[in-house]
Tab-separated table of C-alpha atoms and ligand atoms in Angstrom:
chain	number	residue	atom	x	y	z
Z	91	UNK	CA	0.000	0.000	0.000
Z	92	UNK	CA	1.062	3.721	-0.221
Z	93	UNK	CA	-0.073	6.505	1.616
Z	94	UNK	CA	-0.595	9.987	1.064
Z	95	UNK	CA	-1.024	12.801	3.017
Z	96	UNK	CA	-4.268	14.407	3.388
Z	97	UNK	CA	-3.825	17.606	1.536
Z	98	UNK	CA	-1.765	19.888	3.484
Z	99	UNK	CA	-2.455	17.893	6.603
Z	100	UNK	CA	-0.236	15.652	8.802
Z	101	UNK	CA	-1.947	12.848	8.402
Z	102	UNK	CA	-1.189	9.403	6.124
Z	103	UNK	CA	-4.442	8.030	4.414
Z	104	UNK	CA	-4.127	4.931	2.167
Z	105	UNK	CA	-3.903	5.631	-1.665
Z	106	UNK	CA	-7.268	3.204	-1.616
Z	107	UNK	CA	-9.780	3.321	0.791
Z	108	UNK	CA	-12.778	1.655	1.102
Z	109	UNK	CA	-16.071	3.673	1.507
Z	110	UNK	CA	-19.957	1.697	1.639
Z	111	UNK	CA	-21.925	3.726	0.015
Z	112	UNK	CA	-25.080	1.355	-1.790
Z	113	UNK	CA	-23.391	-2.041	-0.742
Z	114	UNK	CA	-23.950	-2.058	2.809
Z	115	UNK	CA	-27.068	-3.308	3.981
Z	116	UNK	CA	-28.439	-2.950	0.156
Z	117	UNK	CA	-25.913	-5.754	-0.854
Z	118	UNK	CA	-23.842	-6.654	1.793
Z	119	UNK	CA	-25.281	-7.987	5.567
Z	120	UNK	CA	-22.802	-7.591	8.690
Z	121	UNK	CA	-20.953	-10.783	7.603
Z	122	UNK	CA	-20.110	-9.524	3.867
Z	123	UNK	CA	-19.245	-6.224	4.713
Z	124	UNK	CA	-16.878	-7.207	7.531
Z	125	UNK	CA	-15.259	-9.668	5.587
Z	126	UNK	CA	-14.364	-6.707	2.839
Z	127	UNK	CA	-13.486	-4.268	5.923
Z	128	UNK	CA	-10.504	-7.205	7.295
Z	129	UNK	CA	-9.965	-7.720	3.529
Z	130	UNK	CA	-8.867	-4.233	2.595
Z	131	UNK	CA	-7.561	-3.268	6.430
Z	132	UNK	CA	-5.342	-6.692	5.763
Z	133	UNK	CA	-4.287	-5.425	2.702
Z	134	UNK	CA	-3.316	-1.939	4.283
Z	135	UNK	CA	-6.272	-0.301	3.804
Z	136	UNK	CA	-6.391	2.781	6.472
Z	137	UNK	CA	-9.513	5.091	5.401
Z	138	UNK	CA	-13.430	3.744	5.770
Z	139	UNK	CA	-15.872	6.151	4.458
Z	140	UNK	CA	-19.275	6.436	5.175
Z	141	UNK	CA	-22.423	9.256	5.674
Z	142	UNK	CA	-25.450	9.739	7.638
Z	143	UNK	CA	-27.358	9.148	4.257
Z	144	UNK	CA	-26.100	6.012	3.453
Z	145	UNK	CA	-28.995	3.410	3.991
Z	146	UNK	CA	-30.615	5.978	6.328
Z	147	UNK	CA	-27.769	4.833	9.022
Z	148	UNK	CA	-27.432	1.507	8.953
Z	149	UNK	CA	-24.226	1.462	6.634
Z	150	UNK	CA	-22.794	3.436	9.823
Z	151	UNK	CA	-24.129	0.965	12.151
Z	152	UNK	CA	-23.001	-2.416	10.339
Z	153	UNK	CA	-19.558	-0.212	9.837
Z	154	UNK	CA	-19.439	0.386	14.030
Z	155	UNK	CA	-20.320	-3.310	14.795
Z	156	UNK	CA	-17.918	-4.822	11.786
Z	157	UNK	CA	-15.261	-2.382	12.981
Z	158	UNK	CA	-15.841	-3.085	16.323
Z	159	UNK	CA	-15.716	-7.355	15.842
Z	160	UNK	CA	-12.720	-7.386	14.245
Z	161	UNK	CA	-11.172	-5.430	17.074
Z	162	UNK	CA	-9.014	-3.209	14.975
Z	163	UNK	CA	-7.270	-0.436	17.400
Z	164	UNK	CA	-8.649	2.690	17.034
Z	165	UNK	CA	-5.287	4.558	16.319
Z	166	UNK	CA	-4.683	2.321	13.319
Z	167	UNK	CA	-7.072	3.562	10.949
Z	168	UNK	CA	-9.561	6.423	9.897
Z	169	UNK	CA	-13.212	6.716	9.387
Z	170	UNK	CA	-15.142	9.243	8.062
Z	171	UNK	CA	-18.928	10.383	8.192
Z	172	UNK	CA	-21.146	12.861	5.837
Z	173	UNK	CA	-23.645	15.338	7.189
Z	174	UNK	CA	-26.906	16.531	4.840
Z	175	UNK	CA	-29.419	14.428	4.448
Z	176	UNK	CA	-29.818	12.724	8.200
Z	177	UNK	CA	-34.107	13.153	7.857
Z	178	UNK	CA	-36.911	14.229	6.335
Z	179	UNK	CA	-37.900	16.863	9.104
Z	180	UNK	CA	-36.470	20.381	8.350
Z	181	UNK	CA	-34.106	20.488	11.486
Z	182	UNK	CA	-32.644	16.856	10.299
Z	183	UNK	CA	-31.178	18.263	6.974
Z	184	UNK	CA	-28.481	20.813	5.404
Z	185	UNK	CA	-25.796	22.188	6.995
Z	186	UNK	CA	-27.300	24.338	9.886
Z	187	UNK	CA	-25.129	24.368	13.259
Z	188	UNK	CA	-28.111	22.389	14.855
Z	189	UNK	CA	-28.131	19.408	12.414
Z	190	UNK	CA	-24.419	19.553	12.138
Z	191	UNK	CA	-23.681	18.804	15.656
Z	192	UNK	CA	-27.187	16.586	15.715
Z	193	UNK	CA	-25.702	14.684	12.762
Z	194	UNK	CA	-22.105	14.158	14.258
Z	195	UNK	CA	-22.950	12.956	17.130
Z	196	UNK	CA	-25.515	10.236	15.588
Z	197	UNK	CA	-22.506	9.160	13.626
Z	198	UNK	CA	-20.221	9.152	16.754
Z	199	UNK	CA	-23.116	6.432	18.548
Z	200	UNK	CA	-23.560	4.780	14.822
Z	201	UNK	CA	-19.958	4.246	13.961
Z	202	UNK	CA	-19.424	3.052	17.509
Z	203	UNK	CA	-16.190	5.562	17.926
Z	204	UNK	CA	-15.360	8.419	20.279
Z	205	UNK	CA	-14.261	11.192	17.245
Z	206	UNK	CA	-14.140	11.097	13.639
Z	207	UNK	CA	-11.248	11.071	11.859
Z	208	UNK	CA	-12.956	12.874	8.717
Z	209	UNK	CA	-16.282	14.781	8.927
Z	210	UNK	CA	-17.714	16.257	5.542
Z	211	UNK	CA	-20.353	18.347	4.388
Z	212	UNK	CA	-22.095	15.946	2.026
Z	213	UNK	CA	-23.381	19.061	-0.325
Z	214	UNK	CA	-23.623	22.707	0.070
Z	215	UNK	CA	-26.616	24.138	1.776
Z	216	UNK	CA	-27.694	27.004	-0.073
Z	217	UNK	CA	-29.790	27.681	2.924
Z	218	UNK	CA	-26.907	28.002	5.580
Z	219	UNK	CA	-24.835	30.787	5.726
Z	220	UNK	CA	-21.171	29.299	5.468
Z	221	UNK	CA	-19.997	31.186	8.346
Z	222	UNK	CA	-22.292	29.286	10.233
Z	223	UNK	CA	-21.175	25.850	8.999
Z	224	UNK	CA	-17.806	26.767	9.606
Z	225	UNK	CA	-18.198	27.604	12.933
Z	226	UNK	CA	-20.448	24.374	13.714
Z	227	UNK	CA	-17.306	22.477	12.276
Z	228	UNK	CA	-14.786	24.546	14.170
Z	229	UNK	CA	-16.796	23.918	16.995
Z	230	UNK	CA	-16.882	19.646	16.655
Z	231	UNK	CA	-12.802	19.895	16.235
Z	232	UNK	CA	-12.625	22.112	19.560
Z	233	UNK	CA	-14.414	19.426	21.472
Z	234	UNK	CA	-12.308	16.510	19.733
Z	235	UNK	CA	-15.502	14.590	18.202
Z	236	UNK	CA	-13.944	15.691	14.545
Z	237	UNK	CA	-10.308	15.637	13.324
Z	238	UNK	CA	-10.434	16.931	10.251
Z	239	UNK	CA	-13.186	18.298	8.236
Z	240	UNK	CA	-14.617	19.133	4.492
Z	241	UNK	CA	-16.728	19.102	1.563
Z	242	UNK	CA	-18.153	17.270	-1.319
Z	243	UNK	CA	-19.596	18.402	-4.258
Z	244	UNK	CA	-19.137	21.977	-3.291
Z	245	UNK	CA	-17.991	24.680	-5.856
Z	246	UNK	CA	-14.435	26.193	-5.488
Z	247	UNK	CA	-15.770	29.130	-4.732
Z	248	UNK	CA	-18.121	28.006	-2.207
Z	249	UNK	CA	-14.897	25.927	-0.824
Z	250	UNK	CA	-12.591	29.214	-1.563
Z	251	UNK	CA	-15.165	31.211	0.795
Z	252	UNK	CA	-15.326	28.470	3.504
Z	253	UNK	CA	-11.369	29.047	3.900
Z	254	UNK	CA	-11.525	32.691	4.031
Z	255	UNK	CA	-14.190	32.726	6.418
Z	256	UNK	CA	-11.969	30.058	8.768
Z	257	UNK	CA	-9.135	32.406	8.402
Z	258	UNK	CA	-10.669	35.457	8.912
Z	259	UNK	CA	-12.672	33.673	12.295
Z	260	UNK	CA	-8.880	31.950	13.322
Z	261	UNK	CA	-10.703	28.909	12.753
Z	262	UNK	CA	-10.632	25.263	11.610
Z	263	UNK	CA	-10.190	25.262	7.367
Z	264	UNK	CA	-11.905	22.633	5.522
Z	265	UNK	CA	-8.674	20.036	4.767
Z	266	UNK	CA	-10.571	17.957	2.105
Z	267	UNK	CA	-13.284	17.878	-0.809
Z	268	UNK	CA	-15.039	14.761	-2.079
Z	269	UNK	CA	-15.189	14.873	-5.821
Z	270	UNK	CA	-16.427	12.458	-8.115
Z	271	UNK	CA	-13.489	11.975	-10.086
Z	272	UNK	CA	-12.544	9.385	-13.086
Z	273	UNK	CA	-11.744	8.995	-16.653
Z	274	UNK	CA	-14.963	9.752	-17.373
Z	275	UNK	CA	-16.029	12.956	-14.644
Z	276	UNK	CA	-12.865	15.269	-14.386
Z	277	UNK	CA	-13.736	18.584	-14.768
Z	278	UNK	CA	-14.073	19.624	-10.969
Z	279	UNK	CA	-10.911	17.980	-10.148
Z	280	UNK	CA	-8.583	19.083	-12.941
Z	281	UNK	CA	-10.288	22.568	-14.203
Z	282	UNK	CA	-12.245	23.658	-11.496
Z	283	UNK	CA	-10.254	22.758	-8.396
Z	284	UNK	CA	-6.697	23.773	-9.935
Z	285	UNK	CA	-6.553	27.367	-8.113
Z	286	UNK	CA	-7.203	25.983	-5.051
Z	287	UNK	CA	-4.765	23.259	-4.249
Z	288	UNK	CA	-1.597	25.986	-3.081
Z	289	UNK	CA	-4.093	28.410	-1.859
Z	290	UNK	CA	-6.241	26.021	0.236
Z	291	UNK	CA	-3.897	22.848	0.116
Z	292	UNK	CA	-6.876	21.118	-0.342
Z	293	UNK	CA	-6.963	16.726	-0.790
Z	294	UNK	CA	-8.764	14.953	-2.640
Z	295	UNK	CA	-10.714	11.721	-1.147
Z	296	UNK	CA	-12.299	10.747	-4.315
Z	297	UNK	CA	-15.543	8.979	-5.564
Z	298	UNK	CA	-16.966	6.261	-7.594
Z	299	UNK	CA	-13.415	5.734	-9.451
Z	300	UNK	CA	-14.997	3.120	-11.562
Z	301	UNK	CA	-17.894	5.340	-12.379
Z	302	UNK	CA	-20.008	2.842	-10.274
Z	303	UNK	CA	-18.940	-0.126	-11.909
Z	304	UNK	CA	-18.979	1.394	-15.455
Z	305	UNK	CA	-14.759	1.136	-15.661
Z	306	UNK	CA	-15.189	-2.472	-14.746
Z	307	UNK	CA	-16.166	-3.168	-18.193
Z	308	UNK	CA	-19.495	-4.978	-16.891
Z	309	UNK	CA	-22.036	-3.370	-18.612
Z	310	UNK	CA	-20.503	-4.071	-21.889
Z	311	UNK	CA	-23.448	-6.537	-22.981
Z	312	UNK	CA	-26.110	-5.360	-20.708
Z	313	UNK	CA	-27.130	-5.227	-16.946
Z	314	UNK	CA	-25.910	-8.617	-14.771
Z	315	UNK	CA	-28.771	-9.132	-12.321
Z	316	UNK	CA	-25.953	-9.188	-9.330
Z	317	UNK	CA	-25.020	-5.732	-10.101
Z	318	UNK	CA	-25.454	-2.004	-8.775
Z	319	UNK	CA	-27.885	-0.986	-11.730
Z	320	UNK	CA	-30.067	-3.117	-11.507
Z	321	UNK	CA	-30.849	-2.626	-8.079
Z	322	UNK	CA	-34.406	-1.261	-8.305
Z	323	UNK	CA	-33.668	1.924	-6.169
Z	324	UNK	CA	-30.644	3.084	-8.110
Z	325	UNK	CA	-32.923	2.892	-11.434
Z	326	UNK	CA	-31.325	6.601	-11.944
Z	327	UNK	CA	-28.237	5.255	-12.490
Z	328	UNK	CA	-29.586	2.483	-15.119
Z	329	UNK	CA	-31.131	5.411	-17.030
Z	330	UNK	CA	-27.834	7.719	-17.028
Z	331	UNK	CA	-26.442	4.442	-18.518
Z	332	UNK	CA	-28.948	3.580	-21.222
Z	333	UNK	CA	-28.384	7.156	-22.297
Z	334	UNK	CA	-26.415	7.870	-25.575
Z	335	UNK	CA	-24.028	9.238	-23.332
Z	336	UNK	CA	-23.805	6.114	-21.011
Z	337	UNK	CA	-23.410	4.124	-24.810
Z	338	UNK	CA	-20.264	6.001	-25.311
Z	339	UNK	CA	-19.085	5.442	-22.024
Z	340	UNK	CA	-19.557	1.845	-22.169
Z	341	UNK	CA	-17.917	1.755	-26.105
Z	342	UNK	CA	-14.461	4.238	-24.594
Z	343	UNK	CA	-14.250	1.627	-21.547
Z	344	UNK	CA	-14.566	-1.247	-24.118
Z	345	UNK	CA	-11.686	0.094	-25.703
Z	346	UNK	CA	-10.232	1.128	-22.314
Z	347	UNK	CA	-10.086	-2.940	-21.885
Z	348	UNK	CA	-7.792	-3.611	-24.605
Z	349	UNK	CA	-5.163	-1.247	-23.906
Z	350	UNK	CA	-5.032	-2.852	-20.034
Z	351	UNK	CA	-5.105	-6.275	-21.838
Z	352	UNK	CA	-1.724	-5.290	-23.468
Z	353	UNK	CA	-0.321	-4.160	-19.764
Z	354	UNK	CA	-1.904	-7.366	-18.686
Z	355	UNK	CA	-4.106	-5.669	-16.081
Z	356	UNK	CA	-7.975	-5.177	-15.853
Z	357	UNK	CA	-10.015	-2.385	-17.128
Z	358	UNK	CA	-10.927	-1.585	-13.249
Z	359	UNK	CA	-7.125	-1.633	-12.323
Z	360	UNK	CA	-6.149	0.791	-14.926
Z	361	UNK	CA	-9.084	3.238	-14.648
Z	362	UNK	CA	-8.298	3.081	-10.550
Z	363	UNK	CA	-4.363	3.653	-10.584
Z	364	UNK	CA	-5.002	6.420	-13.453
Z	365	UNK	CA	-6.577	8.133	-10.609
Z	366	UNK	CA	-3.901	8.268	-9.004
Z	367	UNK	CA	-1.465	9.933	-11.013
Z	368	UNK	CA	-3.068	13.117	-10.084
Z	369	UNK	CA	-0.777	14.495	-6.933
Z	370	UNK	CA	-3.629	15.866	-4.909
Z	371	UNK	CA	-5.063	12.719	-4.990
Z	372	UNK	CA	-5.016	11.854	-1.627
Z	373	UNK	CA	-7.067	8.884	-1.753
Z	374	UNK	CA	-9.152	7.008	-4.426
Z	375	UNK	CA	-12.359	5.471	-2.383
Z	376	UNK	CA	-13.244	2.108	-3.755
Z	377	UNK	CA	-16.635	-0.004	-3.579
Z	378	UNK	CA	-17.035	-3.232	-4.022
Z	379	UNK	CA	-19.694	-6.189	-3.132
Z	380	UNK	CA	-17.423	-9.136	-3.727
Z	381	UNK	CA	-13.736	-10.131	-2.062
Z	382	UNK	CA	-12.749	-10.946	-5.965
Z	383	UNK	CA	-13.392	-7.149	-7.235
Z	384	UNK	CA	-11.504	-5.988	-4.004
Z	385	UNK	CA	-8.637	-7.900	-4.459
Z	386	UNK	CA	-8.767	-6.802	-8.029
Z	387	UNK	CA	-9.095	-3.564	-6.737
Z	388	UNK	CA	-6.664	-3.106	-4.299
Z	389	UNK	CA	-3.787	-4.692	-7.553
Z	390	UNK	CA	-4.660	-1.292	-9.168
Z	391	UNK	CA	-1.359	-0.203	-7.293
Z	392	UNK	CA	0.644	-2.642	-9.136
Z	393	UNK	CA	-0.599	-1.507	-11.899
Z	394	UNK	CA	0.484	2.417	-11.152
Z	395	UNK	CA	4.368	1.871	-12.703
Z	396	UNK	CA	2.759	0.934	-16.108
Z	397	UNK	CA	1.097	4.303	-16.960
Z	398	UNK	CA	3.818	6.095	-18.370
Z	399	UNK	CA	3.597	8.783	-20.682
Z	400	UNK	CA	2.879	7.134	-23.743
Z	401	UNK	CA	0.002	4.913	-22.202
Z	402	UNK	CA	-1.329	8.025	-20.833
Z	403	UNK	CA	-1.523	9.968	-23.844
Z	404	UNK	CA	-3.310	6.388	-25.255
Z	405	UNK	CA	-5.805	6.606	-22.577
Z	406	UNK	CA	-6.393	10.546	-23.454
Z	407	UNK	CA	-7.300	9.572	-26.873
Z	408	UNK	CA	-9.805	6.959	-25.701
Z	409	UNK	CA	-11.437	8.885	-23.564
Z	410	UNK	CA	-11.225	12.905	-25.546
Z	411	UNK	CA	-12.521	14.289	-22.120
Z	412	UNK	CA	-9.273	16.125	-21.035
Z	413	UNK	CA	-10.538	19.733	-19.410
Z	414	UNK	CA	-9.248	22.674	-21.122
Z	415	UNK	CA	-6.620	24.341	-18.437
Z	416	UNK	CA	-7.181	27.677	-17.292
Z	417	UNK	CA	-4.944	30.577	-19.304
Z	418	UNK	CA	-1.786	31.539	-17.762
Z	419	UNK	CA	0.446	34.124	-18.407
P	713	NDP	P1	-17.080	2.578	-7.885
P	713	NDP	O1	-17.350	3.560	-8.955
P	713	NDP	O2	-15.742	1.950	-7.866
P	713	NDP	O3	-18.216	1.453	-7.953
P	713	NDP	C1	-18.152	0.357	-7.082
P	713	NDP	C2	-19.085	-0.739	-7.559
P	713	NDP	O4	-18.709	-1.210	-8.848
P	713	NDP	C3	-19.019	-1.942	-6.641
P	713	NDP	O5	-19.861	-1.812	-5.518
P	713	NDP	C4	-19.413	-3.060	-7.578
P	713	NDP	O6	-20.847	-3.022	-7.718
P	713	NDP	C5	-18.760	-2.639	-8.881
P	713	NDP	N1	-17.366	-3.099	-8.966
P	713	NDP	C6	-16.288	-2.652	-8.242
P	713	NDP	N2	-15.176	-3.281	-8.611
P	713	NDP	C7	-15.504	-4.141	-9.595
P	713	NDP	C8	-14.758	-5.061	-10.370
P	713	NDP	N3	-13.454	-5.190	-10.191
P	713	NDP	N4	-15.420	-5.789	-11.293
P	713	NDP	C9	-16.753	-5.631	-11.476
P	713	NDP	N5	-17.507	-4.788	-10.768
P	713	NDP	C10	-16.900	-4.028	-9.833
P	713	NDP	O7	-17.234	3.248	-6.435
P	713	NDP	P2	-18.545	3.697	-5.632
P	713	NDP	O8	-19.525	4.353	-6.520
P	713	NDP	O9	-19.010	2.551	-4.812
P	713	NDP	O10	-17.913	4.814	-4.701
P	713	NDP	C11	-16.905	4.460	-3.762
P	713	NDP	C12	-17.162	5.172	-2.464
P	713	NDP	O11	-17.118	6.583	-2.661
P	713	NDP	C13	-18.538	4.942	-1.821
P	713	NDP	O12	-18.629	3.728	-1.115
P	713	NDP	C14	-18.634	6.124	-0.901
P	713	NDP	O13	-17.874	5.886	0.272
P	713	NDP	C15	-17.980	7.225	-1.736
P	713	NDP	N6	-19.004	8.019	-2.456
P	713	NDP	C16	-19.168	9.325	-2.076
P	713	NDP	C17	-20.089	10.124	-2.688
P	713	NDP	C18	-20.229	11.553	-2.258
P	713	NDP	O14	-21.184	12.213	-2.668
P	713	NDP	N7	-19.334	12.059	-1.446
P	713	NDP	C19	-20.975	9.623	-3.763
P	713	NDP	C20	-20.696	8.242	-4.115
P	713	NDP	C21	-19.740	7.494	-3.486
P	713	NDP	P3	-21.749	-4.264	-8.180
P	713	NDP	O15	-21.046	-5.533	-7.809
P	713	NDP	O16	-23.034	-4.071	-7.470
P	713	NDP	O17	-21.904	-4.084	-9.658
């Protein structure tokens, strides 16, 4: 395993992490996703994410018990938790400093732990001024139930405006965002985000690197009944990818799959390690339902050497996605 620091922070996270978002208690019961938690931890795995939102809390308590069972030691490895969407009531939502101390301490009792290591704000909340949020955050870190905290999914200049507001307050800056970032979403994370990673020294924990299972190469002849889309709650995601543009993302990972046939690795390992060749990559988050796509997975780092500069520039003109780069002078 290799390990990166988190942003401009002191502290080591795992290139891949493992996060539970869906599988837990959708796929996986307590038994399948501890088996994946001792599989990954095993394997040097040091980051678990996880939200409020996922499966309403119970992917937070099956990660507390699993955690728990396999008696891993508390200063060995990091866990994270979202705050947004923790109920349907108006007080059990967004960003407010009531929900987000609410929220974190739910987690805290969920997750079965004392502090999190990582606490982010799931989305922005239009509705919250971000003064307030940073001072609920600032608040959680003063009283040790949060180490470090962030975003996902927020603008840079919503993130830009949380740091000025922490440094204006001598408060706690966000460390991290939570992009979705892969070869086929990379506009946030190489466009959007590129002023902000000396100004904010902002890491990246990043999402759904196989485009939720898409970069596995899967879907190539239609749905398999075991898999994400055809879950009948994610039916969103089946549409996205029975779009024309889902087609063309299933045809570039097609031909994603022969180029990692010549480097003898999967589809999934080289979309995974091509995340990390991005330096404020602190972490790519993986899913997975089965200990075979894990270990597949986690051999994305052996795959990281191979992706020199001519393979790159045969991904690039796979996928024809590459952001335009801001003009310098
Ligand atoms: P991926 O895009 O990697 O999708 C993972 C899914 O793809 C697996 O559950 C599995 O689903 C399938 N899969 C994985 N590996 C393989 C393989 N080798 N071969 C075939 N199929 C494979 O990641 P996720 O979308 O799960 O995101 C990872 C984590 O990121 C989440 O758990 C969560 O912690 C975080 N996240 C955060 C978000 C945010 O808003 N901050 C949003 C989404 C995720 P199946 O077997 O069912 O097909």
């Amino acid at each position: 395993m290799q390990y990166r620091r988190l942003g401009s922070s002191g502290l080591k996270v795992s290139a891949l992490s493992f996060g539970s978002w869906v599988t837990f208690k959708n796929q996986l019961d307590d038994a399948g996703a501890r088996a994946l938690l001792k599989q990954a931890y095993d394997a040097g795995v040091n980051f678990f994410d996880n939200a409020e939102a996922y499966a309403a809390g119970e992917s937070e308590r099956i990660m507390g018990r699993a955690l728990r069972q396999l008696g891993l030691a508390r200063d060995s490895f990091a866990v994270s938790s979202k705050v947004f969407w923790g109920g349907d009531k108006p007080t059990q939502k967004g960003l407010s400093r009531k929900h987000v101390r609410d929220a974190c301490d739910a987690a805290l009792a969920r997750l079965q732990v004392d502090y999190l290591d990582l606490y982010f704000c799931h989305r922005p909340d239009l509705d919250t001024p971000i003064e307030e949020t940073v001072r609920a955050m600032h608040e959680l870190v003063l009283q040790g139930k949060v180490l470090y905290w962030g975003t996902s999914e927020w603008s840079a200049d919503q993130i830009a405006e949380a740091h000025g507001v922490a440094r204006a307050l001598h408060a706690t800056p966000p460390t991290m965002e939570q992009p979705q970032y892969n070869l086929l979403v990379r506009e946030k994370v190489e466009r959007e985000f590129a002023r902000l990673y000396d100004s904010c020294g902002l890491g990246l924990t990043i999402w759904s690197p196989l485009a939720s299972g898409i970069l596995s190469g899967k879907y190539a002849h239609g749905v398999p009944a075991d898999s994400r889309m055809a879950l009948p709650e994610y039916h969103w995601l089946r549409e996205r990818l029975e779009s024309a543009q889902g087609r063309e993302n299933v045809r570039k990972t097609q031909a994603l799959a022969e180029l990692a046939r010549e480097l003898e690795a999967s589809v999934a390992q080289l979309a995974i390690a091509w995340c990390l060749l991005h330096s404020r990559v602190s972490t790519v988050i993986l899913g997975a339902t089965k200990p075979a796509q894990l270990a597949e997975n986690l051999g994305a780092l052996g795959v990281l050497p191979k992706l020199d500069a001519g393979v790159v520039a045969r991904i690039e003109a796979i996928v024809a996605n590459k952001p335009a780069q801001p003009e310098r002078y």
